[in-house]
Each structure stands twice: as structure tokens, then as C-alpha cells.
Short mmCIF file of C-alpha atoms in Angstrom, two decimals:
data_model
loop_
_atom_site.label_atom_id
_atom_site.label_comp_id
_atom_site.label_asym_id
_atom_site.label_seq_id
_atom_site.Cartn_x
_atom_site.Cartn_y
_atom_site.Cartn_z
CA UNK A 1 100.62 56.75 110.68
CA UNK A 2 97.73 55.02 110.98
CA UNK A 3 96.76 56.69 114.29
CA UNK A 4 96.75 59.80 112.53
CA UNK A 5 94.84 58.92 109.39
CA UNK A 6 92.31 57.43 111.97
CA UNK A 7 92.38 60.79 113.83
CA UNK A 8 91.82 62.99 110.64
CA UNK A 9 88.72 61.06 109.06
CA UNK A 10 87.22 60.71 112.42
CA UNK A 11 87.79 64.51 112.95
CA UNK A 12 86.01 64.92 109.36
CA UNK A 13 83.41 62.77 109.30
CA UNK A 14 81.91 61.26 113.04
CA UNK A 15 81.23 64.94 114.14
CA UNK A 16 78.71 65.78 111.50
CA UNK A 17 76.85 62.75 110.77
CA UNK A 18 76.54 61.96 114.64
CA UNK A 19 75.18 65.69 114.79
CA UNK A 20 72.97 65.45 112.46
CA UNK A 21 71.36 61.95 113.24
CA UNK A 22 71.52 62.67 116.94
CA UNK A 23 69.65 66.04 116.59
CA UNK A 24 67.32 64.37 114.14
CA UNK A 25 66.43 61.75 116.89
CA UNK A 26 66.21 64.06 119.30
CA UNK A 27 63.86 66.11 117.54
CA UNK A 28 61.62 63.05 116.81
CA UNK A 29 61.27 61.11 119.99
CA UNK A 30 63.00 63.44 123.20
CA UNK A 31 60.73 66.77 122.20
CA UNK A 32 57.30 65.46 121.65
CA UNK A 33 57.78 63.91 125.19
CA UNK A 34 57.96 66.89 126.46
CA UNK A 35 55.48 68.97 124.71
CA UNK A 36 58.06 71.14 122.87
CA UNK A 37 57.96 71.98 118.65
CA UNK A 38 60.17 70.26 116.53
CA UNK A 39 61.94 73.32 114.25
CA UNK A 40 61.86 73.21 111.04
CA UNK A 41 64.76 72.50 109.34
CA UNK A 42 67.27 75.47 108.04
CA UNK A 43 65.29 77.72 110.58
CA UNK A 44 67.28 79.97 113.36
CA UNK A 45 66.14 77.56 115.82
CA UNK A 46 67.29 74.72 113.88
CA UNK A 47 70.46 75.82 113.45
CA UNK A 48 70.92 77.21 117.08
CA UNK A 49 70.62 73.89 118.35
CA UNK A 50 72.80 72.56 115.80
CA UNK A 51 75.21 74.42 116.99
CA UNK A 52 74.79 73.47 120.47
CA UNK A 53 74.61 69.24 119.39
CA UNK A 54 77.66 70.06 117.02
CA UNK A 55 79.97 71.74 120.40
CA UNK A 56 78.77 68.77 122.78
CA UNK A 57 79.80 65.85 120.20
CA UNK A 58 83.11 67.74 118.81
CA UNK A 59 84.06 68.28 122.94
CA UNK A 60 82.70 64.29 123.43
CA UNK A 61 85.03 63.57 120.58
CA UNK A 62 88.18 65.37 122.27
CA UNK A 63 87.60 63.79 125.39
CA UNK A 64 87.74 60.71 123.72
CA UNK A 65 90.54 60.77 121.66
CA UNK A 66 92.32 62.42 124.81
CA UNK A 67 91.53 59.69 127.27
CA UNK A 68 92.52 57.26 124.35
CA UNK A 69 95.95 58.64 123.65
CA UNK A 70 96.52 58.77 127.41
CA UNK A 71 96.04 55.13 128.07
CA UNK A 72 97.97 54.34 124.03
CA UNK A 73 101.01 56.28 125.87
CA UNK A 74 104.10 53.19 126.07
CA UNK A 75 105.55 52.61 129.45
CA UNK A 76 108.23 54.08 130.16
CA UNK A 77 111.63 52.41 132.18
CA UNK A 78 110.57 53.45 135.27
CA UNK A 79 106.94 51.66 135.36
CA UNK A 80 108.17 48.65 133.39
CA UNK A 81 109.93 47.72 136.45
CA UNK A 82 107.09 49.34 138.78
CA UNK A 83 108.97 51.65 140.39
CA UNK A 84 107.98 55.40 140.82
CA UNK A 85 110.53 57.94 138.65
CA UNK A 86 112.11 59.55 141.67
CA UNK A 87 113.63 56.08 143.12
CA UNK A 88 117.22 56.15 144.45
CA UNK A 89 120.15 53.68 142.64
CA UNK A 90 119.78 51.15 145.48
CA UNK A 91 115.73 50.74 144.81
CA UNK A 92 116.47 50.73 140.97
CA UNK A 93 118.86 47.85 141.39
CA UNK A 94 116.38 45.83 142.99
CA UNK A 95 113.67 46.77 140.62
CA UNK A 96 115.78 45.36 138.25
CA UNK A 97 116.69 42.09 140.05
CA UNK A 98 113.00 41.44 140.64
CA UNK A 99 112.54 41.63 137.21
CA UNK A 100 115.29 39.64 135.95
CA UNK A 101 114.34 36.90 138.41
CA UNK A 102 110.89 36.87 136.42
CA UNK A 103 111.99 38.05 132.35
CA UNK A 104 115.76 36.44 132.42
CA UNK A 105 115.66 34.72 128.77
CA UNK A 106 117.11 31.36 130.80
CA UNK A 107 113.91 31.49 132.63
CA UNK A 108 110.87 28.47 130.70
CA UNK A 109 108.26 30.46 129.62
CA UNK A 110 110.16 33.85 128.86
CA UNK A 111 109.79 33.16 125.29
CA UNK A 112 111.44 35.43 122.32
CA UNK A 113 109.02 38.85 123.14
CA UNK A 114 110.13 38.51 127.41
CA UNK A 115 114.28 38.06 126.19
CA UNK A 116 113.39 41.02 123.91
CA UNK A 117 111.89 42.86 126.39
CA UNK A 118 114.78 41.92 129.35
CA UNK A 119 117.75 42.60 126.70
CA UNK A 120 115.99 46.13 126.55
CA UNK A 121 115.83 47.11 129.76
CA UNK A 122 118.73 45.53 130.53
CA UNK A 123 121.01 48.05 128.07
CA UNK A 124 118.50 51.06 129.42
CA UNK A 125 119.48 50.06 133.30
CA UNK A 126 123.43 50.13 132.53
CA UNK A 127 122.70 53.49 130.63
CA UNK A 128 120.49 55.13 133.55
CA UNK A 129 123.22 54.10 136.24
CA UNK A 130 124.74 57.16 135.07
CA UNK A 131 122.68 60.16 136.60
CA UNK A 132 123.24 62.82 133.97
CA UNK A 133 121.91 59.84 131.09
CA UNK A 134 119.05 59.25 134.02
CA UNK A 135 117.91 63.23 133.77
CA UNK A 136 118.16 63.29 130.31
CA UNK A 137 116.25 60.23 129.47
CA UNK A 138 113.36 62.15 131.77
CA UNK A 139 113.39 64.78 129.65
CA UNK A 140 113.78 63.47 125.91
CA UNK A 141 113.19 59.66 126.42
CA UNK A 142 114.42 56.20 125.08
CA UNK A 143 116.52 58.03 122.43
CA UNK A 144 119.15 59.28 124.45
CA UNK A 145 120.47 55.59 124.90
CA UNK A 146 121.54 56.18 121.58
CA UNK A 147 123.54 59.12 121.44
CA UNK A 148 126.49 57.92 123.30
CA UNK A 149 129.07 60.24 122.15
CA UNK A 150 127.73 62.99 124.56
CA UNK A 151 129.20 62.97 128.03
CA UNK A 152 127.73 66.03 130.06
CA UNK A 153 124.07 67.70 130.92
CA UNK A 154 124.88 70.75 129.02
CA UNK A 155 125.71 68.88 125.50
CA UNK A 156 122.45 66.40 126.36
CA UNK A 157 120.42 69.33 127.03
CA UNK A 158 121.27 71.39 123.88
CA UNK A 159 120.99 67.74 121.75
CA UNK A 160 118.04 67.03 122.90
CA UNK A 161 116.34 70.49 122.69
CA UNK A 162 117.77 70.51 119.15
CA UNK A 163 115.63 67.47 118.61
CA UNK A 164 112.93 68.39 119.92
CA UNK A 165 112.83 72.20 117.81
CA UNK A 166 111.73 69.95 114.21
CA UNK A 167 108.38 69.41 115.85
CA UNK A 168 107.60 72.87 117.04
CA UNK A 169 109.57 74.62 114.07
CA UNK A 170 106.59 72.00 111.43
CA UNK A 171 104.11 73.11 113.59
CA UNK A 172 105.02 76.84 113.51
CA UNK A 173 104.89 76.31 109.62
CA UNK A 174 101.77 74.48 109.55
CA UNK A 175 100.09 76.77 111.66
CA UNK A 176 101.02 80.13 109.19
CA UNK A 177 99.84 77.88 105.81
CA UNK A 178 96.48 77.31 107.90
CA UNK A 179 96.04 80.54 108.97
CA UNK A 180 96.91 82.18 105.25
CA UNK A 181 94.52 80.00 103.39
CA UNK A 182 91.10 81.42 103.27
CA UNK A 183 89.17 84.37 104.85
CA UNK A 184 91.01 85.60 108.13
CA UNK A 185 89.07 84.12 111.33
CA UNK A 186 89.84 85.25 115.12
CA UNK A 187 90.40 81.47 115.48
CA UNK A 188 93.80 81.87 114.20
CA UNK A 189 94.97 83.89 116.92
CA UNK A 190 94.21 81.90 119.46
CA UNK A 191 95.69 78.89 117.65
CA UNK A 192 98.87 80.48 117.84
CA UNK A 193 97.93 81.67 121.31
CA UNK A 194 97.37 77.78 122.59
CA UNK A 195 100.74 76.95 120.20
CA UNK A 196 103.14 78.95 122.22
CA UNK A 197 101.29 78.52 125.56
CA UNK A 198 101.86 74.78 124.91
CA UNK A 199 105.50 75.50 123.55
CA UNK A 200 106.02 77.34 127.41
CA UNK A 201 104.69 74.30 128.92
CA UNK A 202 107.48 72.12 127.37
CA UNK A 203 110.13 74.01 127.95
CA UNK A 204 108.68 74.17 131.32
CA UNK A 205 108.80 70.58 132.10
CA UNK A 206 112.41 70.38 130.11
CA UNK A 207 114.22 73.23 132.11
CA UNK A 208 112.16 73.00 135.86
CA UNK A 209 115.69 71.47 137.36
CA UNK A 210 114.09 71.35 141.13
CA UNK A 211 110.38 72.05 142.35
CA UNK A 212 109.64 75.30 143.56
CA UNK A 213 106.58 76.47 146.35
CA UNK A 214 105.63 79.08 143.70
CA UNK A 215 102.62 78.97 142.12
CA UNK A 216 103.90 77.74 138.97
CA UNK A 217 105.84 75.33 140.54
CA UNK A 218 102.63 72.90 141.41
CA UNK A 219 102.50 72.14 137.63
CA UNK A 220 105.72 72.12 136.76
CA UNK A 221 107.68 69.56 139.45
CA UNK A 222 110.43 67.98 138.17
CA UNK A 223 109.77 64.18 139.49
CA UNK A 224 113.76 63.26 139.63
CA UNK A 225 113.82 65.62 142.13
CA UNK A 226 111.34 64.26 144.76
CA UNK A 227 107.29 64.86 144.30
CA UNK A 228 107.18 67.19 147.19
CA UNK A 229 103.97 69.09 145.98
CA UNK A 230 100.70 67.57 144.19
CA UNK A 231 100.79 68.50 140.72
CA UNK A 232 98.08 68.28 137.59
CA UNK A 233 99.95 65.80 135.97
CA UNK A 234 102.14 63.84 138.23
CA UNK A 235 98.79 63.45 140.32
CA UNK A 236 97.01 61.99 137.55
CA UNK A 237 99.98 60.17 135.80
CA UNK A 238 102.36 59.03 138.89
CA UNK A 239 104.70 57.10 137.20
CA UNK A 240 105.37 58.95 134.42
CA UNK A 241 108.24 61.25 133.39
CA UNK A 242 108.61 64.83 131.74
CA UNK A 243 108.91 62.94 128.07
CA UNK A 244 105.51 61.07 128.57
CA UNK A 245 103.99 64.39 129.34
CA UNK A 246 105.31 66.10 127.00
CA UNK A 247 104.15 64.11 124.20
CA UNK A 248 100.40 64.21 125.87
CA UNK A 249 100.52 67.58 125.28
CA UNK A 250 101.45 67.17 121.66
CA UNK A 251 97.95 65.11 121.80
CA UNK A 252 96.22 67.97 123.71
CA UNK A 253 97.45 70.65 121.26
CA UNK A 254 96.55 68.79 118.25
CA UNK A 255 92.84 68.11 119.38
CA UNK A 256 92.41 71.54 121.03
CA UNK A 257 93.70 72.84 117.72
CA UNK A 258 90.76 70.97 115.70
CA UNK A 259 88.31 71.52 118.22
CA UNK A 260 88.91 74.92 118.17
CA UNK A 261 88.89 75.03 114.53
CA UNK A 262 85.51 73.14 114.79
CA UNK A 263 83.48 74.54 117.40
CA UNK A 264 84.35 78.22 117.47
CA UNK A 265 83.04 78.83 113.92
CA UNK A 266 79.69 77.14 114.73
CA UNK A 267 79.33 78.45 118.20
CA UNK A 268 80.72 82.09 117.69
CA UNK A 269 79.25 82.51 114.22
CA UNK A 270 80.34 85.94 112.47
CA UNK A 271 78.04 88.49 111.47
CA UNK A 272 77.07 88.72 107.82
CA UNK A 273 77.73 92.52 107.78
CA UNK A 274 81.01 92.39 109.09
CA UNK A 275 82.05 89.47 106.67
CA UNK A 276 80.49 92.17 103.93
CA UNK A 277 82.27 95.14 105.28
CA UNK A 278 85.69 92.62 104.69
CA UNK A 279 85.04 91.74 101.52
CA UNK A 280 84.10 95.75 100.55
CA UNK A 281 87.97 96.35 102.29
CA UNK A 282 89.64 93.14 100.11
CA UNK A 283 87.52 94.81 96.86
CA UNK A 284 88.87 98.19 97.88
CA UNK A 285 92.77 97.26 98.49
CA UNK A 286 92.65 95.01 94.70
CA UNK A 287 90.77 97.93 93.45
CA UNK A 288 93.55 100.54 94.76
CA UNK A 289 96.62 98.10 93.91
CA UNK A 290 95.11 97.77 90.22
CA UNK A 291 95.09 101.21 90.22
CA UNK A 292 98.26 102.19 91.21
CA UNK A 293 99.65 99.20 88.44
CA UNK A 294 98.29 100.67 85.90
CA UNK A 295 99.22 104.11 86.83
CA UNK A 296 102.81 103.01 86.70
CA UNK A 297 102.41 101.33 83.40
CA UNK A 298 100.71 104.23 81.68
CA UNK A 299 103.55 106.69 83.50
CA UNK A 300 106.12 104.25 82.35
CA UNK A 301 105.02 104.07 79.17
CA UNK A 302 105.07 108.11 78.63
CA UNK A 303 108.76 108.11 79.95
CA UNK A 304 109.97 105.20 77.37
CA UNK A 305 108.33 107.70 74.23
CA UNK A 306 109.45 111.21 75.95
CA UNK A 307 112.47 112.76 74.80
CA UNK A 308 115.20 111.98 77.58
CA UNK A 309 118.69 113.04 77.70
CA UNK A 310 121.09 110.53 79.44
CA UNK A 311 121.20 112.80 82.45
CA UNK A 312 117.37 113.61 83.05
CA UNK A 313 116.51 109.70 82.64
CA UNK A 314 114.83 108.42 85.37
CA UNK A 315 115.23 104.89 86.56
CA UNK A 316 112.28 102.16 86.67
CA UNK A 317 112.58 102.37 90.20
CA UNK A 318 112.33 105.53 90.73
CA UNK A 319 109.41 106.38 88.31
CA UNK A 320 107.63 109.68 88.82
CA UNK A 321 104.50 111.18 86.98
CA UNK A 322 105.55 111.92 83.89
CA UNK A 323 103.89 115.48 81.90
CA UNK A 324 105.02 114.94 78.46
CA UNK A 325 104.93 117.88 75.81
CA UNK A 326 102.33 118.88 73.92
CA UNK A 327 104.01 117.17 70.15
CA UNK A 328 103.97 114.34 72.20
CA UNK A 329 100.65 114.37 73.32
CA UNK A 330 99.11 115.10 69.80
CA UNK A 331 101.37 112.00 68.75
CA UNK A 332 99.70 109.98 71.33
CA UNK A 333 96.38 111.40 70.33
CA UNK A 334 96.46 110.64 66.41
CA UNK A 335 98.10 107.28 67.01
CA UNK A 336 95.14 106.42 69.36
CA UNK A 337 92.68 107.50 66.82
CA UNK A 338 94.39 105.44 64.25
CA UNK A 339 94.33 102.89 66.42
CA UNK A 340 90.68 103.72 67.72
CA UNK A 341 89.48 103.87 63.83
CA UNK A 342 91.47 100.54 62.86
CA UNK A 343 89.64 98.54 65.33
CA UNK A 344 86.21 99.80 64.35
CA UNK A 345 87.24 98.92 60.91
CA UNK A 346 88.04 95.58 61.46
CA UNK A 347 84.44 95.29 64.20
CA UNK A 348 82.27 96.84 60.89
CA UNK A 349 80.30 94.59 58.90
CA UNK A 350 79.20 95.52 55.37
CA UNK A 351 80.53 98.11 52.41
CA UNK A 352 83.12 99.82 55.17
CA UNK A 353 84.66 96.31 56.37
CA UNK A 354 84.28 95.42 52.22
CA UNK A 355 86.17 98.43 51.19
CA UNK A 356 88.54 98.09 54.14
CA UNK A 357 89.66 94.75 53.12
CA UNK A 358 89.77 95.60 49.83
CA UNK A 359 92.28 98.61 50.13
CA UNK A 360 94.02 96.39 52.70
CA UNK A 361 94.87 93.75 49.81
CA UNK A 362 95.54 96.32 46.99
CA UNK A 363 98.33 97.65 49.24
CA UNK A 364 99.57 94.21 50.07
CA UNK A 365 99.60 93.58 46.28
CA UNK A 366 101.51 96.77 45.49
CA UNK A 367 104.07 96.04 48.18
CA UNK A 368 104.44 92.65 46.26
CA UNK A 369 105.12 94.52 42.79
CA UNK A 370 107.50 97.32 44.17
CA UNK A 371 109.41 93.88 45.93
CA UNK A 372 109.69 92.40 42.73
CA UNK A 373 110.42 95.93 40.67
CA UNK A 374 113.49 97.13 42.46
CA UNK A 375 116.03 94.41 42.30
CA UNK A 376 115.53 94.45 38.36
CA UNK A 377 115.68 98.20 38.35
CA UNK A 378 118.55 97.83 40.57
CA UNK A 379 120.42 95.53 38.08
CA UNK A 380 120.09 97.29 35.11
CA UNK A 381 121.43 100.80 36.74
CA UNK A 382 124.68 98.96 37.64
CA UNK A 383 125.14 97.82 34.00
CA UNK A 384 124.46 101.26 33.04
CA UNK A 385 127.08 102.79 35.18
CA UNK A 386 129.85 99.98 34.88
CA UNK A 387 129.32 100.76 31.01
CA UNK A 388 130.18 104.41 31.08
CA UNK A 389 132.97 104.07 34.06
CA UNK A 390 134.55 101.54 31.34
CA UNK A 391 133.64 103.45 27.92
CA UNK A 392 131.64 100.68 26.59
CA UNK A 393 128.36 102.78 26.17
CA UNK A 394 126.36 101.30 23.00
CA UNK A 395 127.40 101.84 19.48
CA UNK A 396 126.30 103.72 17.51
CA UNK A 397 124.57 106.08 20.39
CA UNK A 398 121.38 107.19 20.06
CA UNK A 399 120.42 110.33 18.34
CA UNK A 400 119.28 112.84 20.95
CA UNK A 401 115.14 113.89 20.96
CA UNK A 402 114.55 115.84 17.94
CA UNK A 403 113.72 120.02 18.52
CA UNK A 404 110.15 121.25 19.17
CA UNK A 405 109.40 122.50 16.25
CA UNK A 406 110.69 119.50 13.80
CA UNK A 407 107.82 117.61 14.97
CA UNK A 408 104.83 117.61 13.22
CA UNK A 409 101.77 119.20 14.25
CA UNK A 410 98.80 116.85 15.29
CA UNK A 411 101.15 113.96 14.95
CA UNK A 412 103.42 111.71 17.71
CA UNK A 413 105.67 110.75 14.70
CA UNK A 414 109.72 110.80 15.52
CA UNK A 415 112.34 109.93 13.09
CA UNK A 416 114.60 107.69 15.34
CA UNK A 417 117.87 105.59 15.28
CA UNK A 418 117.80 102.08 16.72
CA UNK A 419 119.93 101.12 19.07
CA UNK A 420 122.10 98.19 18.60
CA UNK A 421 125.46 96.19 21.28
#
């Protein structure tokens, strides 16, 4: 863990501050030497050879880190007891003897770390006695002394390549998140380029049983089998096995992955117009999905308030351009100019929001009254017709309105009977 959060802030922060101070020191005491003009700063010729100091310490950087995870790489079984990986049974057992004469915990000196380390070795030379455990510990390392319930090469081959699929399959998935975030960049093509050339070069070293005099076969030897040709990596790492290299190229992948995510930008930088012509095609694919969204809302919309019979309704899905009659048109048109007038109403200021409000609170009030109005109304017309269904109308009953002309002219005067329960 720590190697990694090591690897990220140096990856973050040493290639631009030793750019910049190392350019600015250049500038100041390598060019005046030699008669050239420093550039001003945020000029094309600045940032040219900013480029160029950026690509030299980012590559100084990976060659770094590379040669430093190299050397961090733990020995493997094979060079702990200083043997080369393609040594026979007989020259392993006395590898081992030689070493137990000198680690044996009964030995003075061993010490708690040298029994560790025997006891180890010990349980991984029993284990690689066995020559299908040998070929698979070359391939997938210390951890197949632990899985001990698996007998032949097939079942250690699919185990093991079963193990090794999380890495590739997090990788894969880290790679698409990358690549999604942000503007698109040719830079993520060739990261998934160098992903599955490096996934090849695994399964490559995994599946190689024998060498072969192709011309793939010089990089991919399989040293159990006898280093009969002079390989990349065998030259350079002799005693190592397929396991060792594979997780170098882990390393390699990783830092060609950030160097290439680095440089390329700063050396390769893209032209302004085509990042504008982009942006015009993003603007112009939002533009003609907004479009099409609210053309389905608006034709949606006429279908829910067009007359349908269960047999010409059309489903969501299939939703067509609706051309709704004319009633309903004119029904669209005066609601929108309600709706149009309401909302300028409520924008006014002065005597036509005034008045507005006004009529707005007169017909609240109204609505109040009629609320409180009808459920006495209401009570007193059931009394009135329970009465007559029951015969108990009022006694003695009222005399009916007196004739036209018994009324006296120029006068509202009418002889009347009370009414009494």
C-alpha cells in the first residue's frame, strides 16, 4: 500500500515541479552560455520546451520507478538457494543440502529470521519435489503451496488462471471509468491497446509449455524447459521464473499507462479547432436529444387530452405524432390564453394587479358564503318535506297571496295571516 501511495503522489507532483524548476534553471544559467534568448514565459516557445523538459523527466521518472520495482522484486525459491530455474531434482536436492548445512535452526547464529526462512523453504522443497506443483509454482508463484486439494496440471492451470482474471478483470474496469470521465482523448485507445498487448504477454508466459525457434518464441521461453534461446527477459533476469515476470509487467503497464497519460497530452497537443468542432457535435447531439424529449412530451401530452377509443389507443411506447381535431385545438388555444393572460396578471404591477387581486378575493369570499349557505338551506328543505310526507304542515296554513287587483294602488300593503307551530 504504501508503494502505491508513494507511486501516485510522486506521479502527481515530482514531474511538474522538477519541470518547472529545471526549465527555469536552464533558462537562467545553460542559455546565456550559449548566446541563446531566454522565452518569455506563456510564449509558444516557452511552452514548446516545456513540453520537451516535461517528456524527458516523466520518461526519467519511468525509468526509475521501473529499475526500482525490478530490483524491490522478492526472490523467488529457485535463487534463494542459487540455483538457476531449469535445474534437475538431483541439483535441487543439493541446493537444498547446501543450504540447510548453512540456515538449519540447530545451527549458532541462525537466529529466529534464518529458522523462519529454512522452515520456508523447507515446506516449498517437499512441495516442488512434485513436478506438476514445480510448473505451477513457475507460473502463479508461492501461492500454489497452499492449495493442496488440487492434484493435476489441468485443475492448477484453470485455479490459477482463475486467480489471476481479478487483476485483469479491475483493470479492464478501471480502464473504461478512466476513459468515460472527461473529454474523449486518442490516449484511451492506446491504453487499452498496451492493456491487452500486456494481457497477451501473460498468457504468453503462462501457456508457452516448451520453447519454440519461432520468432515469438525468443521472448516467450518457458525456463522449466531448458533456456535454449536468449530471450529479453530471461537474459536480463536469469534466475527468475514466469511469476516474477509477470508481475514486472504489471509494473511496466502501470507506469506506461501514466506515462502515457502524461506525456502524450503535452507532447501531441490537440488542435483548438478540432476540440471546438467536438464541443459544436456534443452541443448538437444535447441540442437534438432535447428536442426529440420534448417532442415526445408535447405528442404525449396531445394523446392523453384526444378523444381515444380503447381500440385506437396507442401505447407510451409506441407514441406517434399525434394531429388532434380542430375542438381540441381551440381548447388548447383558449386554455393557453387563459393561462397566457393569468400569468401576465399576476407579473402586472399597479391598478390591473390591484383589481386582479381584488376580484380574486371577492370570489374567494363568495365561495366562503355559498359554503356556509347551503348546508342551512339544505336543512330546512328536509324539514319541509318530512313535514308534508307526515301531514304535520303548520297550523293554521297560511292564507295564499291576495289577487291583483285587491291590492292597493301606489301602496305595498298586504293583509296577512301569521303563521304559528
Amino acid at each position: 500500500m504504501s508503494g502505491i501511495l508513494k507511486n501516485f503522489i510522486g506521479w502527481s507532483i515530482v514531474p511538474d515541479f522538477v519541470t518547472k524548476n529545471g526549465l527555469f534553471m536552464f533558462h537562467q544559467y545553460v542559455f546565456p552560455r550559449f548566446g541563446f534568448k531566454v522565452p518569455p514565459t506563456n510564449s509558444p516557445t516557452y511552452r514548446e520546451h516545456y513540453r520537451y523538459a516535461y517528456a524527458i523527466v516523466v520518461l526519467g521518472y519511468l525509468f526509475y520507478t521501473l529499475v526500482d520495482g525490478a530490483r524491490a522484486m522478492e526472490y523467488n525459491f529457485y535463487e534463494i538457494l542459487g540455483v538457476p530455474p531449469d535445474v534437475d531434482e538431483n541439483g535441487l536436492k543439493i541446493a537444498f543440502r547446501n543450504f540447510a548445512r548453512k540456515y538449519h535452526p540447530d545451527r549458532p547464529g541462525v537466529g529466529n529470521a534464518g529458522a523462519e526462512l529454512f522452515m520456508r523453504v523447507r515446506d516449498a522443497f517437499e512441495a516442488l519435489k512434485n513436478p506438476t506443483v514445480r510448473f505451477a509454482y513457475d507460473r502463479f508463484g508461492p501461492d500454489v503451496l497452499q492449495w493442496t486439494k488440487l492434484s493435476t496440471t489441468r485443475e492448477y492451470m484453470r485455479h490459477g488462471l482463475l486467480q489471476s482474471s481479478g487483476y485483469h478483470i479491475f483493470s479492464g474496469i478501471s480502464l473504461a471509468v478512466i476513459s468515460s470521465i472527461g473529454r474523449p482523448s486518442p490516449v484511451s485507445f492506446w491504453r487499452f491497446i498496451l492493456f491487452f498487448s500486456f494481457l497477451a504477454l501473460e498468457l504468453a508466459f503462462i501457456l508457452y509449455p516448451t520453447p519454440s525457434p519461432s520468432t515469438s518464441a525468443t521472448i516467450f521461453t518457458d525456463p522449466a524447459a531448458g533456456l535454449s534461446f536468449k530471450t529479453i527477459f530471461y537474459s536480463t533476469f536469469p534466475y527468475r521464473v514466469p511469476y516474477q515476470h509477470i508481475r514486472f509487467l504489471h509494473q511496466v503497464f502501470m507506469f506506461l499507462s501514466i506515462a502515457l497519460t502524461r506525456v502524450a497530452p503535452r507532447l501531441f497537443p490537440d488542435d483548438p479547432r478540432t476540440e471546438y468542432q467536438i464541443v459544436l457535435q456534443h452541443l448538437e447531439a444535447m441540442a437534438g436529444f432535447a428536442d426529440r424529449e420534448a417532442s415526445m412530451m408535447l405528442h404525449t401530452e396531445l394523446h392523453s387530452i384526444h378523444p381515444f377509443t380503447p381500440e385506437t389507443r396507442v401505447p407510451t411506447t409506441e407514441m406517434q405524432p399525434c394531429n388532434p381535431s380542430a375542438d381540441v385545438m381551440d381548447t388548447l388555444a383558449k386554455e393557453l390564453e387563459n393561462m397566457i393572460i393569468e400569468t401576465n396578471l399576476k407579473k402586472g404591477i399597479g391598478p390591473l394587479r390591484t383589481a386582479r387581486e381584488k376580484a380574486v378575493e371577492r370570489g374567494r369570499g363568495a365561495k366562503e358564503l355559498n359554503a356556509t349557505r347551503k348546508p342551512l338551506s339544505a336543512t330546512l328543505l328536509n324539514t319541509e318535506l318530512e313535514a308534508r310526507a307526515n301531514g304535520n304542515l303548520p297550523s293554521p296554513r297560511p292564507s295564499p297571496p291576495p289577487p291583483p287587483g285587491l291590492q292597493r294602488r301606489g301602496s305595498s300593503f298586504v293583509r296577512a295571516r301569521s303563521v304559528s307551530y
